[in-house]
Short mmCIF file of C-alpha atoms and ligand atoms in Angstrom, two decimals:
data_model
loop_
_atom_site.label_atom_id
_atom_site.label_comp_id
_atom_site.label_asym_id
_atom_site.label_seq_id
_atom_site.Cartn_x
_atom_site.Cartn_y
_atom_site.Cartn_z
CA MET A 9 -90.59 61.32 5.51
CA THR A 10 -91.17 60.45 1.79
CA ILE A 11 -88.39 59.10 -0.05
CA THR A 12 -88.14 60.23 -3.29
CA ARG A 13 -87.14 57.36 -5.78
CA THR A 14 -86.02 57.84 -9.36
CA ALA A 15 -87.36 55.92 -12.19
CA VAL A 16 -85.83 54.82 -15.52
CA VAL A 17 -87.98 53.64 -18.48
CA THR A 18 -86.30 52.34 -21.49
CA GLY A 19 -87.79 52.69 -24.95
CA ALA A 20 -89.88 55.60 -23.59
CA ALA A 21 -89.97 57.96 -26.40
CA ARG A 22 -93.19 56.46 -27.77
CA GLY A 23 -95.69 53.48 -27.14
CA ILE A 24 -95.91 51.56 -24.06
CA GLY A 25 -92.86 53.20 -22.68
CA ALA A 26 -94.01 56.77 -23.21
CA VAL A 27 -97.25 55.97 -21.25
CA VAL A 28 -95.54 54.19 -18.48
CA ALA A 29 -93.12 57.06 -18.15
CA ARG A 30 -95.89 59.58 -17.78
CA ARG A 31 -97.81 57.17 -15.46
CA LEU A 32 -94.64 56.99 -13.01
CA ALA A 33 -94.29 60.57 -13.17
CA ASP A 34 -97.93 61.04 -12.02
CA ASP A 35 -97.18 58.48 -9.40
CA GLY A 36 -94.64 61.08 -8.26
CA PHE A 37 -91.49 59.36 -9.47
CA PRO A 38 -88.83 61.70 -11.21
CA VAL A 39 -88.49 59.71 -14.63
CA ALA A 40 -85.58 59.23 -16.93
CA VAL A 41 -86.75 58.89 -20.35
CA LEU A 42 -84.47 56.64 -22.26
CA ASP A 43 -84.45 55.85 -26.09
CA LEU A 44 -82.21 55.48 -28.81
CA ASP A 45 -82.11 59.22 -29.72
CA GLU A 46 -82.19 61.87 -26.92
CA GLY A 47 -84.29 64.32 -29.31
CA VAL A 48 -87.15 61.83 -29.61
CA CYS A 49 -87.42 61.70 -25.73
CA LYS A 50 -87.94 65.35 -25.49
CA PRO A 51 -91.67 65.51 -26.08
CA VAL A 52 -92.09 62.85 -23.47
CA VAL A 53 -90.09 64.98 -21.03
CA ASP A 54 -91.87 68.14 -21.88
CA GLN A 55 -95.44 66.40 -21.25
CA ILE A 56 -94.03 65.20 -17.82
CA GLU A 57 -92.73 68.58 -16.95
CA ALA A 58 -95.97 70.45 -18.12
CA ALA A 59 -97.77 68.13 -15.78
CA GLY A 60 -95.76 69.22 -12.92
CA GLY A 61 -93.30 66.35 -12.73
CA ARG A 62 -89.50 65.89 -13.18
CA ALA A 63 -88.14 64.18 -16.10
CA LEU A 64 -84.79 63.66 -18.11
CA ALA A 65 -84.23 62.70 -21.71
CA VAL A 66 -81.50 60.22 -22.13
CA GLY A 67 -80.24 58.77 -25.50
CA VAL A 68 -78.90 55.21 -25.28
CA ASP A 69 -78.77 51.87 -27.19
CA VAL A 70 -79.64 49.58 -24.38
CA ALA A 71 -77.60 46.94 -26.38
CA ASP A 72 -74.41 48.83 -25.87
CA GLU A 73 -72.42 48.22 -22.71
CA GLU A 74 -70.55 51.60 -22.51
CA ALA A 75 -73.46 53.65 -23.31
CA VAL A 76 -75.67 52.16 -20.94
CA ALA A 77 -73.07 52.65 -18.20
CA ALA A 78 -72.76 56.33 -19.21
CA ALA A 79 -76.61 56.99 -19.43
CA VAL A 80 -77.05 55.34 -15.96
CA GLU A 81 -74.50 57.41 -14.41
CA ARG A 82 -75.94 60.55 -16.12
CA VAL A 83 -79.28 59.80 -14.61
CA ALA A 84 -77.97 59.28 -11.19
CA ALA A 85 -75.95 62.73 -11.37
CA GLU A 86 -78.85 64.75 -13.11
CA LEU A 87 -82.08 63.37 -11.69
CA GLY A 88 -81.26 61.01 -8.92
CA GLU A 89 -79.92 57.44 -8.16
CA PRO A 90 -82.41 55.19 -9.95
CA THR A 91 -84.00 52.67 -7.74
CA VAL A 92 -86.97 51.74 -10.38
CA LEU A 93 -86.17 50.26 -13.62
CA VAL A 94 -88.68 49.21 -16.47
CA ASN A 95 -86.97 47.40 -19.21
CA ASN A 96 -89.33 48.18 -21.98
CA ALA A 97 -87.14 48.68 -24.98
CA GLY A 98 -87.97 46.38 -27.79
CA ILE A 99 -88.03 45.63 -31.41
CA ILE A 100 -89.44 42.97 -33.56
CA ARG A 101 -87.73 41.38 -36.73
CA ASP A 102 -90.51 38.76 -37.59
CA ASN A 103 -90.07 35.84 -40.00
CA LEU A 104 -90.73 32.11 -40.17
CA LEU A 105 -87.61 30.16 -38.91
CA PHE A 106 -86.52 28.90 -42.67
CA LYS A 107 -86.32 32.78 -43.49
CA MET A 108 -85.00 34.23 -40.48
CA THR A 109 -81.76 35.80 -40.85
CA VAL A 110 -78.90 35.56 -38.18
CA ALA A 111 -79.03 39.34 -38.11
CA ASP A 112 -82.72 39.66 -37.39
CA TRP A 113 -82.09 37.00 -34.56
CA ASP A 114 -79.16 38.80 -33.06
CA ALA A 115 -80.90 42.20 -33.23
CA VAL A 116 -83.86 40.94 -31.16
CA MET A 117 -81.78 39.03 -28.63
CA ASN A 118 -79.55 42.03 -28.14
CA VAL A 119 -82.41 44.59 -27.56
CA HIS A 120 -84.40 42.52 -25.31
CA LEU A 121 -82.01 40.22 -23.55
CA ARG A 122 -78.78 41.61 -23.60
CA GLY A 123 -80.42 45.43 -22.99
CA SER A 124 -82.28 44.12 -20.05
CA PHE A 125 -79.35 42.47 -18.59
CA LEU A 126 -77.00 45.61 -18.91
CA MET A 127 -79.54 47.95 -17.75
CA SER A 128 -80.37 45.85 -14.70
CA ARG A 129 -76.69 45.33 -13.94
CA ALA A 130 -75.93 48.90 -14.27
CA VAL A 131 -78.76 50.18 -11.76
CA GLN A 132 -78.56 47.35 -9.17
CA GLY A 133 -75.79 49.02 -7.10
CA TYR A 134 -78.20 51.82 -6.62
CA MET A 135 -80.91 49.52 -5.51
CA THR A 136 -78.99 47.33 -3.11
CA LYS A 137 -77.30 50.59 -1.60
CA ALA A 138 -80.74 52.18 -1.16
CA GLY A 139 -81.97 48.94 0.36
CA PHE A 140 -84.88 49.25 -2.13
CA GLY A 141 -85.62 48.63 -5.84
CA ARG A 142 -88.15 47.53 -8.33
CA ILE A 143 -87.25 45.95 -11.56
CA VAL A 144 -90.14 45.40 -14.28
CA ASN A 145 -89.27 43.51 -17.49
CA LEU A 146 -91.46 43.55 -20.52
CA SER A 147 -92.32 40.07 -21.52
CA SER A 148 -95.13 39.06 -23.95
CA THR A 149 -97.64 36.57 -24.51
CA SER A 150 -95.44 35.61 -27.54
CA ALA A 151 -93.30 33.97 -24.78
CA LEU A 152 -95.76 30.93 -25.08
CA GLY A 153 -95.12 30.48 -28.80
CA ASN A 154 -96.00 32.78 -31.76
CA ARG A 155 -95.89 31.86 -35.24
CA GLY A 156 -93.11 33.96 -37.18
CA GLN A 157 -91.51 35.24 -34.01
CA VAL A 158 -89.07 32.48 -33.14
CA ASN A 159 -86.58 35.16 -32.11
CA TYR A 160 -88.99 37.59 -30.30
CA ALA A 161 -90.83 34.42 -28.47
CA ALA A 162 -87.31 33.32 -27.27
CA ALA A 163 -86.25 36.48 -26.08
CA LYS A 164 -89.60 37.06 -24.23
CA ALA A 165 -89.44 33.62 -22.68
CA GLY A 166 -85.92 34.44 -21.77
CA LEU A 167 -86.89 37.58 -19.97
CA GLN A 168 -89.27 35.48 -17.64
CA GLY A 169 -86.25 33.28 -16.64
CA PHE A 170 -84.27 36.56 -16.37
CA THR A 171 -86.57 38.00 -13.96
CA LYS A 172 -87.06 35.01 -11.72
CA THR A 173 -83.47 34.89 -11.27
CA LEU A 174 -83.27 38.60 -10.49
CA ALA A 175 -85.75 37.96 -7.91
CA LEU A 176 -84.10 35.24 -6.40
CA GLU A 177 -80.57 37.15 -6.31
CA LEU A 178 -81.74 40.57 -5.28
CA GLY A 179 -84.64 39.95 -2.84
CA LYS A 180 -82.43 40.04 0.22
CA PHE A 181 -81.60 43.67 -0.55
CA GLY A 182 -85.32 44.94 -1.00
CA VAL A 183 -85.31 44.65 -4.80
CA THR A 184 -88.17 42.93 -6.39
CA ALA A 185 -88.34 41.73 -10.15
CA ASN A 186 -91.42 41.07 -12.01
CA ALA A 187 -92.38 40.67 -15.66
CA ILE A 188 -95.42 41.80 -17.58
CA ALA A 189 -96.52 39.83 -20.17
CA PRO A 190 -99.00 42.07 -22.50
CA GLY A 191 -101.12 40.57 -25.17
CA PHE A 192 -102.27 42.66 -28.07
CA ILE A 193 -101.53 46.53 -27.22
CA GLU A 194 -102.41 49.29 -29.49
CA SER A 195 -99.06 50.89 -30.50
CA GLU A 196 -96.70 51.90 -33.01
CA MET A 197 -95.49 48.22 -33.05
CA THR A 198 -98.80 46.58 -33.63
CA ALA A 199 -99.60 49.22 -36.19
CA ALA A 200 -96.48 48.47 -38.04
CA THR A 201 -97.54 44.68 -37.86
CA ALA A 202 -100.76 45.38 -39.52
CA GLU A 203 -99.09 47.57 -42.11
CA ARG A 204 -96.63 44.75 -43.00
CA MET A 205 -99.59 42.26 -43.33
CA GLY A 206 -101.33 44.88 -45.50
CA ILE A 207 -104.28 45.16 -43.14
CA PRO A 208 -105.95 48.45 -41.85
CA PHE A 209 -104.95 49.01 -38.11
CA GLU A 210 -108.69 49.20 -37.35
CA ASP A 211 -109.56 45.95 -39.00
CA PHE A 212 -106.41 44.10 -37.59
CA LYS A 213 -107.65 45.45 -33.85
CA ALA A 214 -111.21 44.43 -34.42
CA GLY A 215 -109.87 40.80 -35.57
CA ALA A 216 -107.61 40.68 -32.38
CA ALA A 217 -110.48 41.79 -30.06
CA GLN A 218 -112.54 39.06 -31.40
CA GLN A 219 -110.08 36.54 -29.77
CA ILE A 220 -109.59 38.16 -26.55
CA PRO A 221 -112.16 37.55 -23.66
CA VAL A 222 -112.84 41.08 -22.63
CA ALA A 223 -113.62 41.89 -26.31
CA ARG A 224 -111.08 44.65 -26.83
CA THR A 225 -107.51 45.21 -27.59
CA GLY A 226 -105.15 46.67 -24.81
CA THR A 227 -103.64 50.08 -24.43
CA PRO A 228 -100.52 51.16 -23.17
CA ALA A 229 -102.35 52.58 -20.04
CA ASP A 230 -103.45 48.78 -19.42
CA VAL A 231 -99.65 47.92 -19.10
CA ALA A 232 -98.77 51.32 -17.21
CA HIS A 233 -101.55 50.36 -14.44
CA ALA A 234 -99.62 47.00 -13.93
CA VAL A 235 -96.14 48.68 -13.88
CA SER A 236 -97.54 51.13 -11.25
CA PHE A 237 -98.62 48.37 -9.06
CA PHE A 238 -95.23 46.34 -9.19
CA VAL A 239 -93.03 49.41 -8.50
CA SER A 240 -95.40 50.78 -5.64
CA GLU A 241 -93.61 50.46 -2.20
CA GLY A 242 -96.67 48.08 -1.06
CA ALA A 243 -95.81 45.50 -3.64
CA GLY A 244 -92.52 44.43 -1.83
CA PHE A 245 -93.69 41.04 -1.24
CA VAL A 246 -94.32 40.34 -4.75
CA SER A 247 -91.62 39.21 -6.77
CA GLY A 248 -90.35 36.81 -9.53
CA GLN A 249 -94.00 36.88 -10.98
CA VAL A 250 -94.88 37.10 -14.57
CA LEU A 251 -98.44 39.15 -15.09
CA TYR A 252 -100.15 38.33 -18.23
CA VAL A 253 -102.12 41.56 -19.20
CA ALA A 254 -103.88 40.01 -22.11
CA GLY A 255 -107.60 40.46 -21.34
CA GLY A 256 -108.08 37.04 -20.53
CA PRO A 257 -106.51 33.81 -19.11
CA LYS A 258 -104.80 32.64 -22.30
CA ALA A 259 -102.65 34.34 -24.96
P1 NAD B 313 -92.77 50.34 -29.85
O1 NAD B 313 -92.04 49.81 -31.10
O2 NAD B 313 -93.90 51.44 -29.95
O3 NAD B 313 -91.69 51.27 -28.95
C1 NAD B 313 -90.54 50.65 -28.54
C2 NAD B 313 -89.54 51.88 -28.19
O4 NAD B 313 -87.92 50.97 -27.88
C3 NAD B 313 -89.33 52.74 -29.40
O5 NAD B 313 -89.45 53.93 -28.92
C4 NAD B 313 -87.76 52.27 -29.58
O6 NAD B 313 -86.96 53.39 -30.29
C5 NAD B 313 -87.25 51.86 -28.62
N1 NAD B 313 -85.88 50.99 -28.66
C6 NAD B 313 -85.68 49.99 -29.57
N2 NAD B 313 -84.43 49.41 -29.53
C7 NAD B 313 -83.85 50.18 -28.65
C8 NAD B 313 -82.60 50.13 -28.08
N3 NAD B 313 -81.57 49.20 -28.62
N4 NAD B 313 -82.28 50.98 -27.16
C9 NAD B 313 -83.06 51.93 -26.67
N5 NAD B 313 -84.35 52.05 -26.95
C10 NAD B 313 -84.65 51.01 -28.06
O7 NAD B 313 -93.03 49.08 -29.05
P2 NAD B 313 -94.33 49.00 -27.87
O8 NAD B 313 -95.38 48.41 -28.41
O9 NAD B 313 -94.44 50.10 -26.84
O10 NAD B 313 -93.63 47.83 -27.15
C11 NAD B 313 -92.80 48.20 -25.96
C12 NAD B 313 -92.46 46.94 -25.26
O11 NAD B 313 -93.53 46.02 -25.06
C13 NAD B 313 -91.43 46.07 -26.11
O12 NAD B 313 -90.55 45.36 -25.32
C14 NAD B 313 -92.39 44.96 -26.55
O13 NAD B 313 -91.81 43.86 -27.00
C15 NAD B 313 -93.28 44.76 -25.55
N6 NAD B 313 -94.85 44.26 -25.88
C16 NAD B 313 -95.68 44.99 -26.65
C17 NAD B 313 -96.78 44.60 -27.21
C18 NAD B 313 -97.74 45.13 -28.09
O14 NAD B 313 -98.85 44.59 -28.46
N7 NAD B 313 -97.48 46.53 -28.40
C19 NAD B 313 -97.08 43.05 -26.61
C20 NAD B 313 -96.33 42.52 -25.69
C21 NAD B 313 -95.07 42.99 -25.51
#
């Protein structure tokens, strides 16, 4: 008998999250596509349905406790009880320490850390009940330190500790938790960074590629491939790990 596992991907309206959502749908999961606004999730849902999959668009701010609870309940009722969660929603508010505002510090902590905590807490009951669960958190090579990203680096390093602790607490229920730490991935987020720096995106990518051993920048599909592995049935003995998807051994 094949068991249908329902997946939730946050920040899935665009970028890495959208590609992860489509990949998991291709892998056979019904996928809840979560992002700030339900309308912006619709194109991803339409693409999944056009390819023969099942998906649901849900608008939610992952940092909002009540909204998260309502969103997860809706997924359970309309798509299926979620046993796969990809905490992908993210923002950057870069600045050097001496110029960083408390608002920019808090905004980044809230989306990445509070958001991943709230989402994980909201779905874990379905996972433990099913005796199966897969949580994947999006960290970053910035966790190792990145100039101008004191808030983001702290949040992404924090997610690694969060992941390892989830692995310890939930392992006995058949739930694994792992983190993926991408390097430079082509997305709206990195395009916005290039724009802010006044560099054409193609030049920005070419410059980054020179520092990467495989001599290219990453794509959302590179990350989705790693997610696909971590959430697979066969990856049940892999937990608490941080996988750097960065084209080489170092950030
Ligand atoms: P992106 O900006 O293209 O997409 C992020 C998505 O998250 C957006 O659709 C946005 O609306 C959504 N989002 C933001 N705040 C939210 C909230 N409070 N609630 C719900 N949704 C919210 O970014 P991306 O490049 O696709 O990055 C995805 C993840 O991967 C992020 O966690 C990011 O930090 C991480 N990451 C990206 C790179 C990269 O090079 N692009 C590298 C390492 C890690």
